[in-house]
């Protein structure tokens, strides 16, 4: 597996900008030994000029990094009602993917009527060697495992897959161990990791379609209380199915200084290395 760092760790709460300069974040990731960055529209996206896209690509290339995936539309991380609209006019998203050299593009589907748009977007993307991926996530067609697999089969495109994300599966009351990975293996394209515990006194809340409001608390990846995600089980499952794609640090941290970003990313890398030891 290749270790990827999401720019989300340094996003402002609005998810539309970073708290620290992107060039600093990229160089920091390279210095620490990350292989790739997971890009979001908080840096560049469909709203950006070609000049802005070129500048970001130059920064990534100069740091010697790859790009594991892009989320090119700001609506998608917001998971709002507008998030599936990017599929209806997919050329701007594909342009961002091509300019940045990203093999994967994250998309969002909310209802059955989004499926034909996803199929057409896949056909456009296939001409350019780009794959579409959908994260397991609350309040969309990819909340529950069984329904997600049904949708993947309905879309029926070789360049449409899924982002395995155990915290979202947990949020929606789903299993997330090796048996899940084996079920989604034909579509498994990327891995995101976050850590959390579902708790009635949680300071954060997310609305799910399957279980209603879910109060939760984010936990450090290296939390050893046993309350959150069992990451040794996650790593064992990924190794058991021979997954060799990106493993992306994706947790929202609201980091506001470059020093804090470096310390956090370094701690995350040490944690991943400890899981593999």
mmCIF file of C-alpha atoms in Angstrom:
data_model
loop_
_atom_site.group_PDB
_atom_site.id
_atom_site.type_symbol
_atom_site.label_atom_id
_atom_site.label_comp_id
_atom_site.label_asym_id
_atom_site.label_seq_id
_atom_site.Cartn_x
_atom_site.Cartn_y
_atom_site.Cartn_z
ATOM 1 C CA UNK A 1 0.000 0.000 0.000
ATOM 2 C CA UNK A 2 1.044 3.578 -0.654
ATOM 3 C CA UNK A 3 0.571 6.162 2.092
ATOM 4 C CA UNK A 4 -1.415 9.224 1.037
ATOM 5 C CA UNK A 5 -2.175 12.399 2.986
ATOM 6 C CA UNK A 6 -5.443 14.230 2.442
ATOM 7 C CA UNK A 7 -5.340 18.022 2.341
ATOM 8 C CA UNK A 8 -8.419 17.755 4.546
ATOM 9 C CA UNK A 9 -6.209 17.651 7.636
ATOM 10 C CA UNK A 10 -5.535 21.379 7.190
ATOM 11 C CA UNK A 11 -8.908 22.490 5.836
ATOM 12 C CA UNK A 12 -10.927 25.220 7.487
ATOM 13 C CA UNK A 13 -14.303 24.127 8.867
ATOM 14 C CA UNK A 14 -16.028 25.533 5.769
ATOM 15 C CA UNK A 15 -14.160 22.935 3.621
ATOM 16 C CA UNK A 16 -13.493 25.597 0.971
ATOM 17 C CA UNK A 17 -9.907 26.642 1.823
ATOM 18 C CA UNK A 18 -6.779 25.518 3.634
ATOM 19 C CA UNK A 19 -5.519 27.097 6.835
ATOM 20 C CA UNK A 20 -1.898 26.828 5.684
ATOM 21 C CA UNK A 21 -0.288 27.380 2.252
ATOM 22 C CA UNK A 22 -0.591 24.350 -0.003
ATOM 23 C CA UNK A 23 3.092 24.477 -0.978
ATOM 24 C CA UNK A 24 4.074 24.056 2.677
ATOM 25 C CA UNK A 25 1.707 21.126 3.119
ATOM 26 C CA UNK A 26 3.017 19.394 -0.010
ATOM 27 C CA UNK A 27 6.679 19.787 0.913
ATOM 28 C CA UNK A 28 5.975 18.610 4.442
ATOM 29 C CA UNK A 29 4.273 15.445 3.137
ATOM 30 C CA UNK A 30 7.244 14.759 0.871
ATOM 31 C CA UNK A 31 9.779 15.343 3.639
ATOM 32 C CA UNK A 32 7.959 12.882 5.884
ATOM 33 C CA UNK A 33 7.893 10.148 3.249
ATOM 34 C CA UNK A 34 4.273 10.201 2.071
ATOM 35 C CA UNK A 35 3.846 8.932 -1.485
ATOM 36 C CA UNK A 36 0.860 11.019 -2.537
ATOM 37 C CA UNK A 37 -1.630 13.747 -1.710
ATOM 38 C CA UNK A 38 -5.388 13.400 -1.832
ATOM 39 C CA UNK A 39 -6.589 16.670 -3.353
ATOM 40 C CA UNK A 40 -9.804 18.589 -2.738
ATOM 41 C CA UNK A 41 -11.473 21.655 -4.175
ATOM 42 C CA UNK A 42 -10.295 23.591 -1.116
ATOM 43 C CA UNK A 43 -6.986 23.751 -3.023
ATOM 44 C CA UNK A 44 -8.106 23.662 -6.665
ATOM 45 C CA UNK A 45 -11.160 22.329 -8.459
ATOM 46 C CA UNK A 46 -13.721 23.108 -11.131
ATOM 47 C CA UNK A 47 -13.732 26.712 -9.924
ATOM 48 C CA UNK A 48 -10.020 27.141 -10.677
ATOM 49 C CA UNK A 49 -8.279 28.607 -13.702
ATOM 50 C CA UNK A 50 -5.838 26.586 -15.795
ATOM 51 C CA UNK A 51 -3.052 28.744 -14.389
ATOM 52 C CA UNK A 52 -4.030 27.795 -10.837
ATOM 53 C CA UNK A 53 -4.234 24.109 -11.759
ATOM 54 C CA UNK A 54 -0.824 24.241 -13.444
ATOM 55 C CA UNK A 55 0.735 25.937 -10.424
ATOM 56 C CA UNK A 56 -0.564 23.259 -8.045
ATOM 57 C CA UNK A 57 0.680 20.497 -10.368
ATOM 58 C CA UNK A 58 4.114 22.117 -10.436
ATOM 59 C CA UNK A 59 4.183 22.172 -6.623
ATOM 60 C CA UNK A 60 3.186 18.497 -6.421
ATOM 61 C CA UNK A 61 5.728 17.457 -9.037
ATOM 62 C CA UNK A 62 8.527 19.502 -7.438
ATOM 63 C CA UNK A 63 7.858 17.714 -4.149
ATOM 64 C CA UNK A 64 8.097 14.338 -5.887
ATOM 65 C CA UNK A 65 4.567 13.354 -4.886
ATOM 66 C CA UNK A 66 1.749 11.640 -6.706
ATOM 67 C CA UNK A 67 -1.941 12.530 -6.521
ATOM 68 C CA UNK A 68 -4.006 9.651 -5.201
ATOM 69 C CA UNK A 69 -7.421 11.160 -5.944
ATOM 70 C CA UNK A 70 -9.213 14.460 -6.514
ATOM 71 C CA UNK A 71 -12.502 15.810 -5.238
ATOM 72 C CA UNK A 72 -12.987 18.611 -7.738
ATOM 73 C CA UNK A 73 -16.328 20.059 -6.640
ATOM 74 C CA UNK A 74 -16.788 21.746 -3.254
ATOM 75 C CA UNK A 75 -20.336 20.412 -2.972
ATOM 76 C CA UNK A 76 -19.155 16.810 -2.706
ATOM 77 C CA UNK A 77 -17.358 17.094 0.668
ATOM 78 C CA UNK A 78 -20.364 19.087 1.877
ATOM 79 C CA UNK A 79 -22.555 16.112 0.860
ATOM 80 C CA UNK A 80 -25.344 18.582 0.043
ATOM 81 C CA UNK A 81 -28.195 18.300 -2.457
ATOM 82 C CA UNK A 82 -26.024 19.837 -5.176
ATOM 83 C CA UNK A 83 -23.228 17.256 -4.795
ATOM 84 C CA UNK A 84 -24.488 14.861 -7.549
ATOM 85 C CA UNK A 85 -24.811 17.685 -10.105
ATOM 86 C CA UNK A 86 -21.157 17.393 -11.100
ATOM 87 C CA UNK A 87 -22.066 14.098 -12.795
ATOM 88 C CA UNK A 88 -24.475 15.863 -15.130
ATOM 89 C CA UNK A 89 -21.746 18.057 -16.616
ATOM 90 C CA UNK A 90 -18.617 16.036 -16.013
ATOM 91 C CA UNK A 91 -16.221 17.683 -18.465
ATOM 92 C CA UNK A 92 -15.017 20.346 -15.962
ATOM 93 C CA UNK A 93 -14.193 17.631 -13.412
ATOM 94 C CA UNK A 94 -12.359 15.569 -16.017
ATOM 95 C CA UNK A 95 -10.383 18.656 -16.998
ATOM 96 C CA UNK A 96 -9.176 19.041 -13.404
ATOM 97 C CA UNK A 97 -8.243 15.342 -13.273
ATOM 98 C CA UNK A 98 -6.257 15.622 -16.491
ATOM 99 C CA UNK A 99 -4.487 18.829 -15.475
ATOM 100 C CA UNK A 100 -3.444 17.323 -12.128
ATOM 101 C CA UNK A 101 -2.767 13.829 -13.463
ATOM 102 C CA UNK A 102 -5.148 12.123 -11.048
ATOM 103 C CA UNK A 103 -6.249 8.539 -11.782
ATOM 104 C CA UNK A 104 -9.285 8.736 -9.461
ATOM 105 C CA UNK A 105 -12.148 11.228 -9.127
ATOM 106 C CA UNK A 106 -14.507 11.193 -6.165
ATOM 107 C CA UNK A 107 -18.211 11.628 -6.971
ATOM 108 C CA UNK A 108 -21.533 11.558 -5.095
ATOM 109 C CA UNK A 109 -24.867 9.854 -5.787
ATOM 110 C CA UNK A 110 -27.949 10.671 -3.733
ATOM 111 C CA UNK A 111 -30.825 9.051 -5.610
ATOM 112 C CA UNK A 112 -31.659 6.490 -8.292
ATOM 113 C CA UNK A 113 -31.880 9.186 -10.949
ATOM 114 C CA UNK A 114 -28.167 9.904 -10.439
ATOM 115 C CA UNK A 115 -27.192 6.443 -11.727
ATOM 116 C CA UNK A 116 -27.598 7.169 -15.481
ATOM 117 C CA UNK A 117 -25.537 10.344 -15.028
ATOM 118 C CA UNK A 118 -22.832 8.295 -13.321
ATOM 119 C CA UNK A 119 -22.826 5.826 -16.214
ATOM 120 C CA UNK A 120 -22.429 8.594 -18.786
ATOM 121 C CA UNK A 121 -19.689 10.218 -16.707
ATOM 122 C CA UNK A 122 -17.871 6.877 -16.547
ATOM 123 C CA UNK A 123 -18.034 6.539 -20.321
ATOM 124 C CA UNK A 124 -16.523 9.997 -20.756
ATOM 125 C CA UNK A 125 -13.844 9.284 -18.164
ATOM 126 C CA UNK A 126 -12.933 5.919 -19.703
ATOM 127 C CA UNK A 127 -11.796 7.680 -22.877
ATOM 128 C CA UNK A 128 -9.152 9.435 -20.748
ATOM 129 C CA UNK A 129 -8.160 6.586 -18.453
ATOM 130 C CA UNK A 130 -9.869 8.101 -15.388
ATOM 131 C CA UNK A 131 -11.833 6.147 -12.778
ATOM 132 C CA UNK A 132 -14.774 7.376 -10.685
ATOM 133 C CA UNK A 133 -15.024 6.396 -7.030
ATOM 134 C CA UNK A 134 -17.649 6.829 -4.333
ATOM 135 C CA UNK A 135 -16.895 6.871 -0.627
ATOM 136 C CA UNK A 136 -18.944 4.900 1.861
ATOM 137 C CA UNK A 137 -20.694 7.855 3.499
ATOM 138 C CA UNK A 138 -23.862 8.748 5.444
ATOM 139 C CA UNK A 139 -26.853 10.282 3.635
ATOM 140 C CA UNK A 140 -26.194 8.991 0.116
ATOM 141 C CA UNK A 141 -26.608 5.788 -1.920
ATOM 142 C CA UNK A 142 -23.451 4.373 -0.306
ATOM 143 C CA UNK A 143 -24.532 4.235 3.348
ATOM 144 C CA UNK A 144 -25.155 0.516 3.718
ATOM 145 C CA UNK A 145 -23.020 -2.293 2.342
ATOM 146 C CA UNK A 146 -25.717 -4.337 0.611
ATOM 147 C CA UNK A 147 -27.308 -1.323 -1.073
ATOM 148 C CA UNK A 148 -23.888 -0.005 -2.114
ATOM 149 C CA UNK A 149 -23.099 -3.266 -3.889
ATOM 150 C CA UNK A 150 -26.486 -3.123 -5.635
ATOM 151 C CA UNK A 151 -25.686 0.374 -6.906
ATOM 152 C CA UNK A 152 -22.219 -0.681 -8.071
ATOM 153 C CA UNK A 153 -23.811 -3.505 -10.049
ATOM 154 C CA UNK A 154 -26.434 -1.147 -11.481
ATOM 155 C CA UNK A 155 -23.790 1.309 -12.663
ATOM 156 C CA UNK A 156 -21.916 -1.641 -14.185
ATOM 157 C CA UNK A 157 -18.847 0.219 -15.403
ATOM 158 C CA UNK A 158 -15.278 -1.109 -14.983
ATOM 159 C CA UNK A 159 -14.054 2.394 -14.125
ATOM 160 C CA UNK A 160 -16.509 2.964 -11.274
ATOM 161 C CA UNK A 161 -15.476 1.810 -7.824
ATOM 162 C CA UNK A 162 -15.674 2.423 -4.110
ATOM 163 C CA UNK A 163 -13.569 4.064 -1.410
ATOM 164 C CA UNK A 164 -13.474 1.786 1.616
ATOM 165 C CA UNK A 165 -13.917 3.936 4.726
ATOM 166 C CA UNK A 166 -14.478 1.980 7.957
ATOM 167 C CA UNK A 167 -15.571 4.953 10.087
ATOM 168 C CA UNK A 168 -18.482 5.727 7.751
ATOM 169 C CA UNK A 169 -19.497 2.068 7.741
ATOM 170 C CA UNK A 170 -19.416 2.103 11.551
ATOM 171 C CA UNK A 171 -21.454 5.319 11.580
ATOM 172 C CA UNK A 172 -24.165 3.570 9.574
ATOM 173 C CA UNK A 173 -24.174 0.409 11.674
ATOM 174 C CA UNK A 174 -22.332 -1.686 9.094
ATOM 175 C CA UNK A 175 -19.503 -4.201 9.503
ATOM 176 C CA UNK A 176 -16.111 -3.174 8.167
ATOM 177 C CA UNK A 177 -13.803 -6.182 8.526
ATOM 178 C CA UNK A 178 -12.219 -8.577 6.047
ATOM 179 C CA UNK A 179 -15.537 -10.073 4.948
ATOM 180 C CA UNK A 180 -16.639 -6.611 3.784
ATOM 181 C CA UNK A 181 -13.399 -6.097 1.864
ATOM 182 C CA UNK A 182 -13.893 -9.417 0.086
ATOM 183 C CA UNK A 183 -17.426 -8.416 -0.917
ATOM 184 C CA UNK A 184 -16.318 -5.080 -2.364
ATOM 185 C CA UNK A 185 -13.011 -6.319 -3.796
ATOM 186 C CA UNK A 186 -14.095 -6.087 -7.473
ATOM 187 C CA UNK A 187 -14.723 -2.362 -6.943
ATOM 188 C CA UNK A 188 -12.133 -1.481 -4.278
ATOM 189 C CA UNK A 189 -10.134 1.509 -5.589
ATOM 190 C CA UNK A 190 -9.080 3.561 -2.557
ATOM 191 C CA UNK A 191 -8.962 3.533 1.237
ATOM 192 C CA UNK A 192 -9.743 6.465 3.547
ATOM 193 C CA UNK A 193 -9.238 6.221 7.299
ATOM 194 C CA UNK A 194 -10.727 8.193 10.158
ATOM 195 C CA UNK A 195 -11.223 7.165 13.778
ATOM 196 C CA UNK A 196 -14.293 7.794 15.894
ATOM 197 C CA UNK A 197 -16.602 6.358 18.509
ATOM 198 C CA UNK A 198 -20.399 6.497 18.446
ATOM 199 C CA UNK A 199 -21.414 7.904 21.825
ATOM 200 C CA UNK A 200 -24.563 9.582 23.138
ATOM 201 C CA UNK A 201 -22.560 12.438 24.613
ATOM 202 C CA UNK A 202 -20.515 12.938 21.432
ATOM 203 C CA UNK A 203 -19.775 16.578 20.603
ATOM 204 C CA UNK A 204 -20.289 15.975 16.852
ATOM 205 C CA UNK A 205 -23.382 14.772 14.988
ATOM 206 C CA UNK A 206 -24.045 13.322 11.545
ATOM 207 C CA UNK A 207 -27.444 12.537 10.043
ATOM 208 C CA UNK A 208 -27.766 9.126 8.426
ATOM 209 C CA UNK A 209 -30.680 7.876 6.370
ATOM 210 C CA UNK A 210 -30.544 4.394 7.893
ATOM 211 C CA UNK A 211 -30.123 5.204 11.618
ATOM 212 C CA UNK A 212 -31.055 8.868 11.977
ATOM 213 C CA UNK A 213 -28.884 11.256 13.980
ATOM 214 C CA UNK A 214 -25.575 9.766 15.107
ATOM 215 C CA UNK A 215 -23.636 11.550 17.859
ATOM 216 C CA UNK A 216 -19.921 10.771 17.771
ATOM 217 C CA UNK A 217 -16.494 11.777 18.956
ATOM 218 C CA UNK A 218 -13.373 11.815 16.803
ATOM 219 C CA UNK A 219 -10.458 9.886 18.258
ATOM 220 C CA UNK A 220 -6.748 9.972 17.453
ATOM 221 C CA UNK A 221 -5.776 7.157 15.112
ATOM 222 C CA UNK A 222 -3.455 5.828 17.802
ATOM 223 C CA UNK A 223 -6.132 5.766 20.526
ATOM 224 C CA UNK A 224 -5.754 2.489 22.435
ATOM 225 C CA UNK A 225 -8.982 2.602 24.435
ATOM 226 C CA UNK A 226 -10.650 0.046 22.165
ATOM 227 C CA UNK A 227 -13.601 2.383 21.573
ATOM 228 C CA UNK A 228 -12.927 3.268 17.952
ATOM 229 C CA UNK A 229 -11.958 1.519 14.741
ATOM 230 C CA UNK A 230 -9.916 -1.663 15.076
ATOM 231 C CA UNK A 231 -7.176 -0.665 12.647
ATOM 232 C CA UNK A 232 -5.171 -3.839 13.099
ATOM 233 C CA UNK A 233 -8.223 -5.691 11.841
ATOM 234 C CA UNK A 234 -8.484 -3.199 8.960
ATOM 235 C CA UNK A 235 -4.829 -3.658 7.959
ATOM 236 C CA UNK A 236 -5.076 -7.435 8.270
ATOM 237 C CA UNK A 237 -8.123 -7.438 5.993
ATOM 238 C CA UNK A 238 -6.512 -5.214 3.383
ATOM 239 C CA UNK A 239 -3.427 -7.413 3.362
ATOM 240 C CA UNK A 240 -5.580 -10.542 3.134
ATOM 241 C CA UNK A 241 -7.226 -9.283 -0.074
ATOM 242 C CA UNK A 242 -3.860 -8.068 -1.465
ATOM 243 C CA UNK A 243 -4.960 -4.449 -1.659
ATOM 244 C CA UNK A 244 -2.073 -2.406 -3.080
ATOM 245 C CA UNK A 245 -3.647 1.019 -3.628
ATOM 246 C CA UNK A 246 -3.477 4.127 -1.474
ATOM 247 C CA UNK A 247 -4.107 4.246 2.264
ATOM 248 C CA UNK A 248 -5.158 7.832 2.933
ATOM 249 C CA UNK A 249 -4.996 9.787 6.191
ATOM 250 C CA UNK A 250 -8.274 11.649 5.892
ATOM 251 C CA UNK A 251 -9.365 12.846 9.318
ATOM 252 C CA UNK A 252 -10.537 16.461 9.708
ATOM 253 C CA UNK A 253 -8.221 18.143 12.200
ATOM 254 C CA UNK A 254 -8.650 21.863 11.494
ATOM 255 C CA UNK A 255 -4.887 22.358 11.712
ATOM 256 C CA UNK A 256 -3.960 26.044 11.529
ATOM 257 C CA UNK A 257 -0.144 26.135 11.524
ATOM 258 C CA UNK A 258 2.500 24.430 9.421
ATOM 259 C CA UNK A 259 4.248 23.153 12.550
ATOM 260 C CA UNK A 260 1.061 21.521 13.778
ATOM 261 C CA UNK A 261 0.516 19.957 10.354
ATOM 262 C CA UNK A 262 4.037 18.541 10.299
ATOM 263 C CA UNK A 263 3.767 17.132 13.820
ATOM 264 C CA UNK A 264 0.384 15.569 13.106
ATOM 265 C CA UNK A 265 1.391 14.048 9.757
ATOM 266 C CA UNK A 266 4.585 12.688 11.311
ATOM 267 C CA UNK A 267 2.622 11.080 14.152
ATOM 268 C CA UNK A 268 0.205 9.541 11.637
ATOM 269 C CA UNK A 269 3.048 8.055 9.621
ATOM 270 C CA UNK A 270 4.602 6.576 12.761
ATOM 271 C CA UNK A 271 1.204 5.084 13.635
ATOM 272 C CA UNK A 272 0.840 3.434 10.236
ATOM 273 C CA UNK A 273 4.348 2.022 10.530
ATOM 274 C CA UNK A 274 3.481 0.626 13.967
ATOM 275 C CA UNK A 275 0.473 -1.184 12.495
ATOM 276 C CA UNK A 276 2.720 -2.861 9.963
ATOM 277 C CA UNK A 277 5.332 -3.892 12.535
#
